[in-house]
DNA sequence: GTGAAAGCGCTAACAC
DNA sequence: GTGTTAGCGCTTTCAC
């Protein structure tokens, strides 16, 4: 890049000093160099428009100042906030993100190889909450590569991982509905089972378990007819409502396992002239920016996903700089309840 | 990374050959090496789990195989599709993306410096359509760094840039409404003027001009009371509707300059019991995945933004590999009309 | 066909 | 304080 690269050598010559002196100045070695020499060198740097070659530096320091970010799919709603969070702390610490997408397990192994040959200092895995072979991660661990995993279906404690409290979210959403006085609460579930094109998600299973748990704890009925799969998609949520309406009398409220399905559901409900929250109250999980602008606005549990990104980045940097995380217990982040209108306000008391 | 790195040297020793022979094999130099030697080397590679050091290679080849992607803000809706498109072609060509966020002009200059010192082979700029000083870009050009700019307010023909046909989009959206028989058409505009926290956007100005153009061409009235700013935000769209309702009799249709404002507008309209499209038809610009699931689903012009990303990446790679773009005329990408329900179907004929 | 050697631009001992 | 030098891991002439 650029016609003829100016090197540290040129600077040294131009300033009439040795090459290492320039290096000292460039690396901010305060005590080593006299003020006058430093000035001369800085002047030469400016004059020649010298730009240090980070690659050459990496070569000798055996650190690149880059971190790989492996993402299962860019179009996932979690991608932006995660990346945002990661970028926030990484950039302030002077690290760069090298992006890699890995939609399948093989692609992931591949991505890891590629990033490692790029000599990244560490890796952050941001997954959908699907299960994938742990072997590539074990390998990384064996070779002492710093890495942290966000939101993957793994054995707890196995690696340094950050989890979201999906079960708690399902429970909280449901309990919020219960606390408002609803006593018949159905659910639209995410991808809990295999189906062509869909890998089951830990989050879906967990959120569902949370729903179940909340109901049993309060002694409320768990009615099979009120459990409808929505496959975590807009269309799935839309169809789930129609299916539900076909099946039986509607419950009074619905815990919908993610926001996309909730959006789809809202449209179906409008078509069926079922009023929300009057006829059917809704609570969901996931808080995209537009959740406050649906009709009606969605009561939901916001995922602490940006925070997860920041946390992952912080842990990773410390690790890279020599402080591996002490405990491997998974860090579980709580969700945050946003009460809006879709749940209704009809408190019992 | 990894305890003791195995180098090409180790492989050579292990295979009992010279270091350069290994290099040949690794770089797929077919004719240079005999089949038997090749096999020996490959065996050694496998046995030692050798992983080439891309950094060292970059050092001598003076190419890193990385491309910088400078983004003004991650939370912008364009970020995901752009990055997706860019990543698609870059990864198949063996390039890596180094991500950089640059919210301000200074941050951008800074990001450029950082990426260059990381020796990226080229840079893609993905901006909101704001105006920013062109100096840093001129500098890049002067130093013959390959780069392409997507969606920025720049002089056409100045750099290699990909533009979206925002004026055409505004016009098309409006014309579609006209073709359906609506003869009074208002608009909610984006950020056309400076306001604390908002930089004016070329896209907003252009889309508005498109609206105006469509109306004048058909001899329809341009009524000031029907022009309301919505600042490109959900809340802005929401407030714009309330403002509009306050001002005067409503127009029969509305061209809303982006999808976020349309979502906000939809909610305000629901509150005011104004039925869409029956009382007020809506067409907008921007087609997020949920646009088909609002109530009613939005008629909109989809931005060809993923394609823009792909295109940018393709052009950049060619440039990096020695073929700079011949014409600097900006490449203007057309939008794609998606007819859904918010515009109504009341054709005149 | 294959190997030896000269760097790519930089840092970090180690001399002076 | 400052300069000399030996690599970091690799590619690439250029001999053999």
XYZ file of C-alpha atoms (C1' of nucleotides) in Angstrom:
730
model
C 0.000 0.000 0.000
C 1.347 3.377 -0.915
C 4.112 3.772 -3.485
C 7.299 3.239 -1.552
C 6.907 2.339 2.061
C 8.946 4.368 4.485
C 10.435 2.193 7.168
C 11.867 2.742 10.559
C 15.208 2.639 8.825
C 14.398 5.700 6.756
C 13.318 7.544 9.847
C 16.526 6.648 11.617
C 18.636 7.799 8.713
C 16.661 10.985 8.313
C 16.971 11.827 11.993
C 20.606 10.814 12.033
C 20.131 8.263 14.777
C 20.143 4.535 15.214
C 17.296 2.326 14.339
C 16.567 1.122 17.838
C 16.407 4.641 19.183
C 13.559 5.275 16.831
C 11.938 2.088 18.003
C 12.216 3.248 21.608
C 10.582 6.555 20.837
C 7.830 4.910 18.844
C 7.040 2.608 21.696
C 6.969 5.423 24.192
C 10.041 4.349 26.100
C 10.254 7.508 28.190
C 13.469 7.086 30.093
C 15.646 5.676 27.419
C 15.912 8.603 25.057
C 16.887 12.227 25.565
C 14.313 14.888 24.896
C 16.206 16.388 21.999
C 16.747 13.126 20.159
C 13.112 12.302 20.710
C 12.095 15.578 19.101
C 14.333 15.016 16.121
C 12.893 11.609 15.616
C 9.314 12.738 15.977
C 10.029 15.465 13.437
C 11.433 12.916 11.011
C 8.407 10.720 11.530
C 6.100 13.581 10.664
C 8.154 14.712 7.738
C 8.380 11.301 6.139
C 4.792 10.464 7.053
C 6.081 7.316 8.608
C 3.487 4.734 9.577
C 4.662 1.805 11.697
C 4.031 -1.584 10.145
C 1.923 -3.499 12.610
C 2.540 -6.731 10.750
C 6.278 -6.501 11.197
C 5.778 -5.698 14.820
C 3.471 -8.682 15.288
C 6.088 -10.826 13.691
C 8.610 -10.210 16.395
C 6.281 -9.672 19.335
C 4.280 -12.723 18.418
C 1.108 -10.868 19.251
C -1.052 -9.299 16.587
C -3.477 -7.261 18.624
C -6.327 -8.897 16.761
C -9.190 -10.981 18.036
C -11.269 -13.348 15.938
C -15.027 -13.112 16.205
C -16.753 -16.228 14.941
C -20.424 -15.788 14.298
C -22.891 -18.436 13.260
C -25.008 -16.152 11.136
C -24.930 -12.454 10.503
C -28.667 -12.129 10.075
C -29.343 -13.282 13.601
C -30.693 -10.555 15.825
C -27.959 -11.140 18.368
C -25.180 -10.400 15.945
C -25.384 -6.623 16.064
C -25.526 -6.060 19.812
C -22.868 -8.691 20.443
C -20.517 -7.239 17.901
C -21.253 -3.796 19.195
C -20.406 -4.787 22.741
C -17.289 -6.643 21.724
C -16.122 -3.817 19.521
C -16.649 -1.248 22.244
C -14.152 -2.734 24.613
C -11.799 -4.196 22.076
C -11.292 -0.921 20.261
C -10.629 1.012 23.432
C -7.978 -1.524 24.326
C -6.412 -1.197 20.907
C -7.473 -4.549 19.551
C -8.982 -5.220 16.178
C -11.803 -7.578 15.273
C -11.353 -10.071 12.505
C -14.766 -11.286 11.469
C -15.575 -14.844 10.491
C -18.891 -16.423 9.738
C -19.340 -20.129 10.355
C -22.779 -21.493 9.670
C -21.930 -25.154 10.115
C -19.700 -27.104 12.442
C -17.176 -27.780 9.682
C -17.158 -24.146 8.675
C -16.375 -23.350 12.260
C -13.407 -25.678 12.451
C -12.277 -24.125 9.251
C -12.730 -20.599 10.530
C -10.731 -21.418 13.625
C -7.855 -22.667 11.497
C -7.952 -19.586 9.331
C -8.008 -17.212 12.249
C -5.203 -19.029 13.948
C -3.054 -18.893 10.894
C -3.810 -15.175 10.924
C -2.318 -15.345 14.403
C -5.222 -13.776 16.228
C -4.478 -13.382 19.916
C -7.787 -14.878 20.943
C -11.227 -15.859 19.729
C -14.786 -15.042 20.706
C -17.514 -17.423 19.660
C -20.961 -16.015 19.253
C -23.452 -18.744 18.506
C -27.087 -19.302 18.285
C -27.741 -21.498 21.241
C -27.255 -24.667 19.240
C -25.257 -27.724 20.145
C -22.091 -28.312 18.207
C -19.182 -30.673 18.598
C -16.910 -29.470 21.371
C -13.779 -31.003 19.842
C -12.485 -27.906 18.089
C -12.871 -26.011 21.337
C -11.093 -28.706 23.300
C -8.272 -28.451 20.832
C -8.030 -24.724 21.336
C -7.992 -25.265 25.043
C -5.252 -27.873 24.795
C -3.136 -25.460 22.820
C -3.797 -22.710 25.308
C -5.472 -20.331 22.939
C -7.542 -17.779 24.837
C -11.189 -17.974 23.837
C -14.633 -17.351 25.233
C -17.935 -18.714 24.079
C -21.174 -16.792 24.195
C -24.544 -18.462 24.231
C -23.777 -21.972 23.123
C -25.237 -25.256 24.214
C -22.200 -26.706 25.991
C -21.514 -28.557 29.182
C -21.345 -25.920 31.875
C -17.892 -25.418 33.265
C -16.205 -26.966 30.289
C -14.914 -23.791 28.746
C -14.998 -20.135 29.524
C -18.531 -19.347 28.545
C -21.144 -16.695 28.928
C -24.711 -17.839 29.028
C -28.041 -16.115 28.996
C -30.550 -17.160 31.607
C -33.146 -18.391 29.151
C -34.954 -20.513 31.654
C -35.202 -17.582 34.001
C -36.497 -15.457 31.142
C -39.264 -17.931 30.325
C -40.145 -18.111 33.967
C -40.130 -14.367 34.524
C -42.239 -13.640 31.475
C -44.769 -16.207 32.589
C -44.733 -15.099 36.182
C -45.315 -11.558 35.121
C -48.453 -12.698 33.324
C -49.524 -14.700 36.337
C -48.984 -11.720 38.588
C -51.360 -9.748 36.394
C -54.045 -12.245 37.167
C -54.098 -14.419 34.091
C -54.688 -18.007 35.001
C -54.657 -19.662 31.611
C -51.371 -19.146 29.884
C -50.317 -20.798 26.651
C -47.033 -20.550 24.817
C -45.570 -20.330 21.369
C -42.290 -22.186 21.484
C -39.030 -21.852 19.578
C -37.079 -24.617 17.922
C -37.225 -27.379 20.458
C -36.927 -30.315 18.144
C -35.166 -31.204 14.963
C -36.927 -30.412 11.762
C -35.495 -30.003 8.275
C -33.496 -26.807 8.231
C -33.732 -26.258 11.958
C -31.300 -27.301 14.626
C -32.862 -27.475 18.059
C -31.908 -24.603 20.325
C -31.019 -24.727 23.926
C -32.718 -21.383 24.417
C -36.020 -22.722 23.118
C -35.925 -25.702 25.427
C -34.940 -23.541 28.358
C -37.487 -20.830 27.825
C -40.138 -23.467 27.554
C -38.971 -25.095 30.742
C -39.205 -21.704 32.408
C -42.801 -21.351 31.262
C -43.614 -24.793 32.562
C -41.892 -24.170 35.825
C -43.746 -20.945 36.479
C -47.080 -22.595 35.837
C -46.480 -25.664 37.972
C -45.137 -23.611 40.801
C -48.337 -21.608 40.903
C -50.436 -24.695 40.415
C -51.752 -23.595 37.048
C -52.854 -25.944 34.343
C -50.451 -26.961 31.615
C -52.652 -27.595 28.654
C -51.136 -29.307 25.636
C -53.495 -27.575 23.258
C -51.949 -24.289 24.311
C -48.431 -25.247 23.351
C -47.760 -24.368 19.723
C -44.425 -24.408 17.944
C -43.487 -21.235 16.119
C -39.935 -22.163 15.043
C -38.540 -18.834 16.148
C -39.688 -17.155 12.927
C -42.139 -14.392 12.019
C -44.098 -16.741 9.821
C -44.031 -19.435 12.482
C -45.527 -17.076 15.037
C -48.153 -16.034 12.560
C -49.149 -19.603 11.822
C -49.023 -20.587 15.453
C -51.823 -18.173 16.265
C -54.010 -19.500 13.514
C -53.295 -23.016 14.688
C -54.105 -22.081 18.249
C -57.372 -20.455 17.255
C -58.304 -23.571 15.323
C -57.594 -25.912 18.166
C -59.691 -24.839 21.115
C -60.734 -22.004 23.308
C -57.880 -19.552 23.597
C -55.966 -19.098 26.803
C -56.097 -15.658 28.373
C -52.399 -15.039 27.882
C -49.433 -16.221 25.872
C -45.737 -16.449 26.596
C -44.111 -16.220 23.172
C -40.556 -17.466 23.174
C -39.057 -14.767 20.981
C -39.850 -11.401 19.543
C -39.978 -12.460 15.920
C -42.751 -14.916 16.633
C -44.481 -12.243 18.692
C -44.504 -9.900 15.718
C -45.945 -12.608 13.509
C -48.495 -13.446 16.174
C -49.586 -9.846 16.473
C -50.422 -9.764 12.813
C -52.406 -12.987 12.952
C -54.294 -11.747 15.988
C -55.174 -8.548 14.172
C -56.536 -10.596 11.293
C -58.612 -12.675 13.649
C -59.817 -9.554 15.400
C -58.499 -10.820 18.681
C -57.561 -7.781 20.701
C -54.287 -7.587 22.585
C -54.180 -7.399 25.544
C -57.944 -7.257 26.035
C -58.747 -10.698 24.673
C -55.282 -12.144 24.866
C -52.288 -10.826 26.769
C -48.779 -11.313 25.472
C -45.332 -11.392 26.986
C -42.281 -12.302 24.961
C -38.510 -12.529 25.053
C -36.120 -10.347 23.101
C -36.282 -6.590 22.813
C -35.464 -5.272 19.351
C -35.699 -1.512 18.941
C -39.129 -1.708 17.322
C -40.679 -3.750 20.132
C -41.821 -0.483 21.681
C -43.599 0.475 18.465
C -45.651 -2.569 17.645
C -49.415 -2.408 18.157
C -49.631 -2.803 21.040
C -46.041 -2.365 22.271
C -44.554 -5.607 23.501
C -43.951 -6.494 27.088
C -40.734 -8.415 26.884
C -37.551 -9.594 28.504
C -34.550 -7.858 27.012
C -31.484 -10.008 26.416
C -28.334 -8.629 28.018
C -26.539 -9.389 24.832
C -24.506 -6.258 24.369
C -23.307 -6.658 27.913
C -22.430 -10.248 27.126
C -20.284 -8.995 24.263
C -18.515 -6.481 26.450
C -17.943 -9.020 29.159
C -16.577 -11.572 26.746
C -14.185 -9.014 25.328
C -12.987 -7.965 28.764
C -12.370 -11.515 29.892
C -10.599 -12.351 26.685
C -8.291 -9.364 26.840
C -7.282 -10.139 30.397
C -6.603 -13.688 29.355
C -4.519 -12.581 26.401
C -2.568 -10.323 28.668
C -1.762 -13.176 30.968
C -4.669 -13.522 33.358
C -6.754 -16.537 32.396
C -10.213 -16.574 33.988
C -10.002 -18.205 37.385
C -13.361 -19.900 37.488
C -14.746 -21.726 34.511
C -18.226 -21.716 35.952
C -20.398 -20.351 33.203
C -21.305 -16.738 33.673
C -25.067 -16.498 33.489
C -26.562 -13.149 32.609
C -30.097 -12.244 33.676
C -32.694 -10.756 31.366
C -34.405 -7.457 31.956
C -38.185 -7.122 32.079
C -39.661 -4.290 30.028
C -43.316 -3.838 30.840
C -45.247 -2.337 27.972
C -48.828 -2.737 26.850
C -49.157 -6.156 25.309
C -49.484 -7.805 28.709
C -52.311 -5.574 29.877
C -52.286 -3.820 33.197
C -55.069 -5.687 34.900
C -53.521 -6.359 38.222
C -55.526 -8.462 40.627
C -55.198 -6.382 43.723
C -0.721 -19.033 20.476
C 0.029 -22.650 21.142
C 2.989 -23.697 23.222
C 5.830 -23.997 20.806
C 5.089 -22.978 17.279
C 6.146 -25.380 14.600
C 7.633 -23.549 11.668
C 8.337 -24.361 8.096
C 11.861 -25.065 9.268
C 10.686 -27.901 11.483
C 8.722 -29.378 8.643
C 11.739 -29.210 6.351
C 13.978 -30.871 8.880
C 11.397 -33.526 9.644
C 10.921 -34.327 5.981
C 14.637 -34.176 5.359
C 14.317 -31.555 2.669
C 15.147 -27.929 2.171
C 13.065 -25.146 3.504
C 12.099 -23.722 0.145
C 10.889 -27.050 -1.132
C 8.380 -27.073 1.670
C 7.358 -23.592 0.713
C 6.773 -24.688 -2.853
C 4.567 -27.532 -1.786
C 2.631 -25.353 0.602
C 1.938 -22.858 -2.112
C 0.784 -25.528 -4.517
C 3.664 -25.161 -6.904
C 2.778 -28.216 -8.979
C 5.650 -28.545 -11.413
C 8.518 -27.699 -9.166
C 8.520 -30.628 -6.818
C 8.532 -34.381 -7.413
C 5.558 -36.378 -6.254
C 7.506 -38.346 -3.692
C 9.061 -35.331 -2.023
C 5.683 -33.690 -1.989
C 4.195 -36.675 -0.191
C 6.959 -36.722 2.385
C 6.450 -33.067 3.072
C 2.701 -33.344 3.325
C 3.174 -36.217 5.762
C 5.495 -34.130 7.886
C 3.011 -31.272 7.827
C 0.285 -33.538 9.100
C 2.463 -35.180 11.680
C 3.738 -31.972 13.155
C 0.344 -30.285 12.841
C 2.044 -27.492 11.043
C -0.003 -24.335 10.483
C 1.476 -21.723 8.161
C 1.947 -18.330 9.719
C -0.034 -15.900 7.609
C 1.658 -12.962 9.287
C 5.085 -14.052 8.231
C 3.837 -14.626 4.751
C 2.255 -11.171 4.634
C 5.546 -9.768 5.732
C 7.334 -10.901 2.645
C 4.489 -10.816 0.155
C 3.458 -7.392 1.309
C -0.150 -8.433 1.067
C -2.135 -9.496 4.091
C -5.287 -10.866 2.525
C -7.312 -8.634 4.806
C -9.767 -5.898 3.973
C -10.827 -3.151 6.341
C -14.529 -2.485 6.708
C -15.224 0.924 8.181
C -18.739 1.373 9.425
C -20.272 4.507 10.817
C -22.509 2.745 13.290
C -23.221 -0.862 13.977
C -26.801 -0.287 15.016
C -27.745 1.059 11.628
C -30.065 -1.227 9.704
C -27.738 -1.265 6.724
C -24.851 -2.703 8.676
C -25.981 -6.314 8.665
C -26.868 -6.737 5.005
C -23.801 -4.812 3.893
C -21.480 -6.836 6.044
C -23.217 -9.977 4.956
C -22.767 -9.153 1.293
C -19.169 -8.115 1.761
C -18.370 -11.183 3.789
C -19.926 -13.508 1.249
C -17.573 -12.617 -1.540
C -14.548 -11.790 0.566
C -14.547 -15.113 2.332
C -14.904 -17.113 -0.858
C -11.909 -15.253 -2.224
C -9.917 -16.007 0.875
C -9.918 -12.526 2.329
C -10.641 -11.575 5.893
C -12.618 -8.640 7.200
C -11.133 -6.388 9.820
C -13.926 -4.411 11.380
C -13.682 -0.788 12.401
C -16.347 1.528 13.667
C -15.994 5.241 13.049
C -18.837 7.369 14.260
C -17.234 10.728 13.604
C -15.033 12.131 10.898
C -11.999 12.136 13.185
C -12.679 8.595 14.257
C -12.721 7.699 10.613
C -9.359 9.240 9.885
C -8.106 7.403 12.876
C -9.600 4.112 11.766
C -8.007 4.487 8.361
C -4.611 4.989 9.954
C -5.063 1.981 12.177
C -6.173 -0.255 9.356
C -3.337 0.880 7.175
C -0.808 0.187 9.822
C -2.414 -3.256 10.006
C -1.540 -3.377 6.315
C -5.005 -4.175 5.038
C -4.999 -4.663 1.289
C -7.972 -2.403 0.794
C -10.833 -0.661 2.542
C -14.584 -0.587 2.182
C -16.454 2.362 3.621
C -20.011 1.809 4.622
C -21.601 5.042 5.703
C -24.909 6.445 6.510
C -25.479 8.799 3.644
C -23.912 11.714 5.472
C -21.436 14.238 4.207
C -17.964 14.010 5.595
C -14.669 15.622 4.671
C -13.250 13.950 1.600
C -9.637 14.646 2.561
C -8.869 11.302 4.125
C -10.225 9.618 1.025
C -8.207 11.851 -1.266
C -5.167 10.873 0.706
C -5.911 7.206 0.236
C -6.355 7.798 -3.444
C -3.088 9.676 -3.695
C -1.320 6.800 -2.051
C -3.010 4.316 -4.327
C -4.780 2.376 -1.658
C -7.688 0.432 -3.133
C -10.954 1.465 -1.540
C -14.616 1.701 -2.349
C -17.276 3.799 -0.699
C -20.851 2.708 -0.250
C -23.666 5.151 0.229
C -21.909 8.347 1.124
C -22.668 11.908 0.229
C -19.725 12.621 -2.057
C -19.155 14.317 -5.358
C -20.079 11.776 -7.987
C -17.115 10.467 -9.911
C -14.665 11.521 -7.270
C -13.920 8.089 -5.902
C -15.015 4.582 -6.592
C -18.421 4.640 -5.025
C -21.625 2.694 -4.922
C -24.770 4.674 -4.464
C -28.367 3.792 -3.848
C -30.938 5.464 -6.033
C -32.714 7.235 -3.210
C -34.349 9.793 -5.419
C -35.695 7.055 -7.623
C -36.969 5.253 -4.555
C -38.867 8.302 -3.337
C -40.282 8.785 -6.771
C -41.276 5.153 -7.254
C -42.949 4.907 -3.888
C -44.937 8.029 -4.601
C -45.779 7.017 -8.135
C -47.024 3.710 -6.916
C -49.434 5.549 -4.635
C -50.484 7.811 -7.473
C -51.076 4.830 -9.725
C -53.446 3.464 -7.142
C -55.555 6.564 -7.493
C -54.542 8.609 -4.485
C -54.384 12.266 -5.363
C -53.376 13.787 -2.071
C -50.069 12.435 -0.903
C -48.124 13.718 2.071
C -44.739 12.613 3.350
C -42.801 11.969 6.494
C -39.244 12.968 5.807
C -35.906 11.822 7.141
C -33.081 13.993 8.403
C -32.968 16.755 5.864
C -31.586 19.483 8.056
C -29.137 19.848 10.861
C -30.461 19.427 14.337
C -28.613 18.632 17.552
C -27.498 15.042 17.330
C -28.478 14.646 13.698
C -26.346 15.132 10.639
C -28.376 15.751 7.506
C -28.565 12.770 5.161
C -28.266 12.763 1.461
C -30.777 9.931 1.320
C -33.389 12.011 3.131
C -32.961 14.927 0.786
C -33.052 12.662 -2.242
C -36.048 10.628 -1.228
C -37.890 13.828 -0.563
C -36.937 15.212 -3.955
C -38.253 11.999 -5.473
C -41.567 12.505 -3.741
C -41.745 16.078 -4.944
C -40.788 15.124 -8.437
C -43.453 12.467 -8.703
C -46.129 14.861 -7.539
C -45.183 17.752 -9.813
C -44.868 15.473 -12.768
C -48.435 14.330 -12.286
C -49.593 17.826 -11.534
C -50.557 16.999 -7.977
C -50.601 19.491 -5.156
C -47.590 19.811 -2.892
C -49.027 20.911 0.368
C -46.645 22.128 3.059
C -48.928 20.990 5.831
C -48.439 17.445 4.605
C -44.686 17.490 4.939
C -43.649 16.399 8.417
C -40.154 15.565 9.599
C -39.716 12.228 11.299
C -35.925 12.247 11.742
C -35.582 8.689 10.504
C -36.552 7.272 13.897
C -39.410 5.183 15.262
C -40.344 7.886 17.701
C -40.068 10.548 15.020
C -42.496 8.677 12.801
C -44.834 8.248 15.703
C -44.796 11.927 16.531
C -45.054 12.945 12.913
C -48.456 11.298 12.625
C -49.749 13.047 15.699
C -48.400 16.316 14.350
C -50.008 15.695 10.986
C -53.350 14.892 12.545
C -53.165 18.092 14.550
C -52.408 20.274 11.575
C -55.139 19.786 9.053
C -57.210 17.343 7.106
C -55.127 14.283 6.396
C -53.942 13.449 2.913
C -55.167 10.175 1.455
C -51.712 8.670 1.329
C -48.256 9.037 2.792
C -44.788 8.364 1.459
C -42.727 7.665 4.561
C -39.026 8.020 3.929
C -37.884 4.988 5.903
C -39.213 1.868 7.514
C -38.478 2.867 11.087
C -40.651 5.939 10.806
C -43.304 3.820 9.114
C -43.388 1.484 12.102
C -43.731 4.409 14.461
C -46.408 5.910 12.246
C -48.377 2.687 12.220
C -48.577 2.735 15.956
C -49.718 6.361 16.105
C -52.328 5.672 13.451
C -53.649 2.756 15.435
C -53.951 4.993 18.481
C -55.832 7.576 16.471
C -58.044 4.878 14.992
C -57.028 5.858 11.523
C -57.220 2.718 9.428
C -54.457 1.789 7.025
C -54.919 1.649 4.095
C -58.622 2.443 4.265
C -58.314 5.947 5.671
C -54.674 6.510 4.846
C -52.457 4.535 2.499
C -48.769 4.114 3.177
C -45.721 3.372 1.103
C -42.238 3.463 2.579
C -38.590 2.762 1.848
C -36.522 0.020 3.411
C -37.549 -3.584 3.809
C -36.493 -5.125 7.107
C -37.580 -8.728 7.639
C -40.524 -7.728 9.793
C -41.988 -5.326 7.238
C -44.133 -8.177 5.969
C -45.512 -8.734 9.468
C -46.610 -5.306 10.554
C -50.336 -4.535 10.676
C -50.924 -4.038 7.845
C -47.805 -5.318 6.054
C -45.800 -2.497 4.520
C -45.605 -1.705 0.860
C -42.020 -0.648 0.498
C -38.962 -0.247 -1.655
C -36.260 -2.679 -0.640
C -32.718 -1.346 -0.618
C -30.299 -3.413 -2.668
C -27.868 -3.166 0.148
C -26.603 -6.699 0.339
C -25.939 -6.547 -3.370
C -24.108 -3.283 -2.793
C -21.886 -5.066 -0.307
C -21.161 -7.883 -2.703
C -20.447 -5.513 -5.506
C -18.134 -3.402 -3.404
C -16.224 -6.477 -2.360
C -15.891 -7.724 -5.909
C -14.639 -4.407 -7.201
C -12.220 -4.080 -4.339
C -10.747 -7.517 -4.816
C -10.186 -6.940 -8.507
C -8.510 -3.678 -7.657
C -6.296 -5.310 -5.078
C -5.357 -7.923 -7.596
C -4.281 -5.304 -10.049
C -7.372 -4.223 -11.947
C -8.489 -0.818 -10.704
C -12.054 0.082 -11.701
C -12.023 1.686 -15.130
C -14.848 4.122 -14.705
C -15.221 6.160 -11.573
C -18.766 7.040 -12.421
C -20.739 6.157 -9.309
C -22.557 2.869 -9.574
C -26.172 3.543 -8.760
C -28.272 0.641 -7.582
C -32.042 0.633 -8.026
C -34.517 -0.227 -5.301
C -37.048 -2.997 -5.526
C -40.758 -2.402 -5.012
C -42.525 -4.818 -2.692
C -46.253 -4.361 -2.865
C -48.009 -5.395 0.309
C -51.132 -4.169 2.000
C -50.370 -0.793 3.507
C -50.850 0.955 0.173
C -54.312 -0.455 -0.454
C -55.301 -2.082 -3.679
C -57.804 0.463 -4.888
C -56.776 0.794 -8.467
C -58.619 3.424 -10.475
C -59.361 1.408 -13.554
C 14.161 -30.917 -8.725
C 16.169 -29.010 -4.716
C 18.727 -26.135 -1.238
C 21.201 -21.910 0.519
C 20.720 -17.351 1.401
C 18.885 -12.765 1.265
C 15.625 -10.111 2.976
C 10.248 -8.244 4.407
C 10.091 -4.147 8.886
C 10.430 -4.429 13.304
C 11.909 -5.324 18.545
C 15.037 -6.446 22.131
C 19.325 -7.912 23.829
C 23.628 -6.400 24.185
C 27.563 -3.614 23.466
C 29.650 0.930 23.673
C 21.748 7.459 25.951
C 22.567 5.400 21.605
C 23.871 2.137 17.876
C 24.670 -2.798 16.224
C 22.880 -7.041 15.613
C 20.264 -11.180 15.712
C 16.274 -12.988 14.687
C 10.446 -13.410 14.181
C 8.591 -17.278 9.867
C 8.203 -16.957 5.487
C 8.960 -16.336 0.033
C 11.928 -16.120 -3.679
C 15.839 -15.490 -6.566
C 19.704 -18.023 -7.895
C 23.023 -21.629 -7.876
C 23.704 -26.432 -8.087
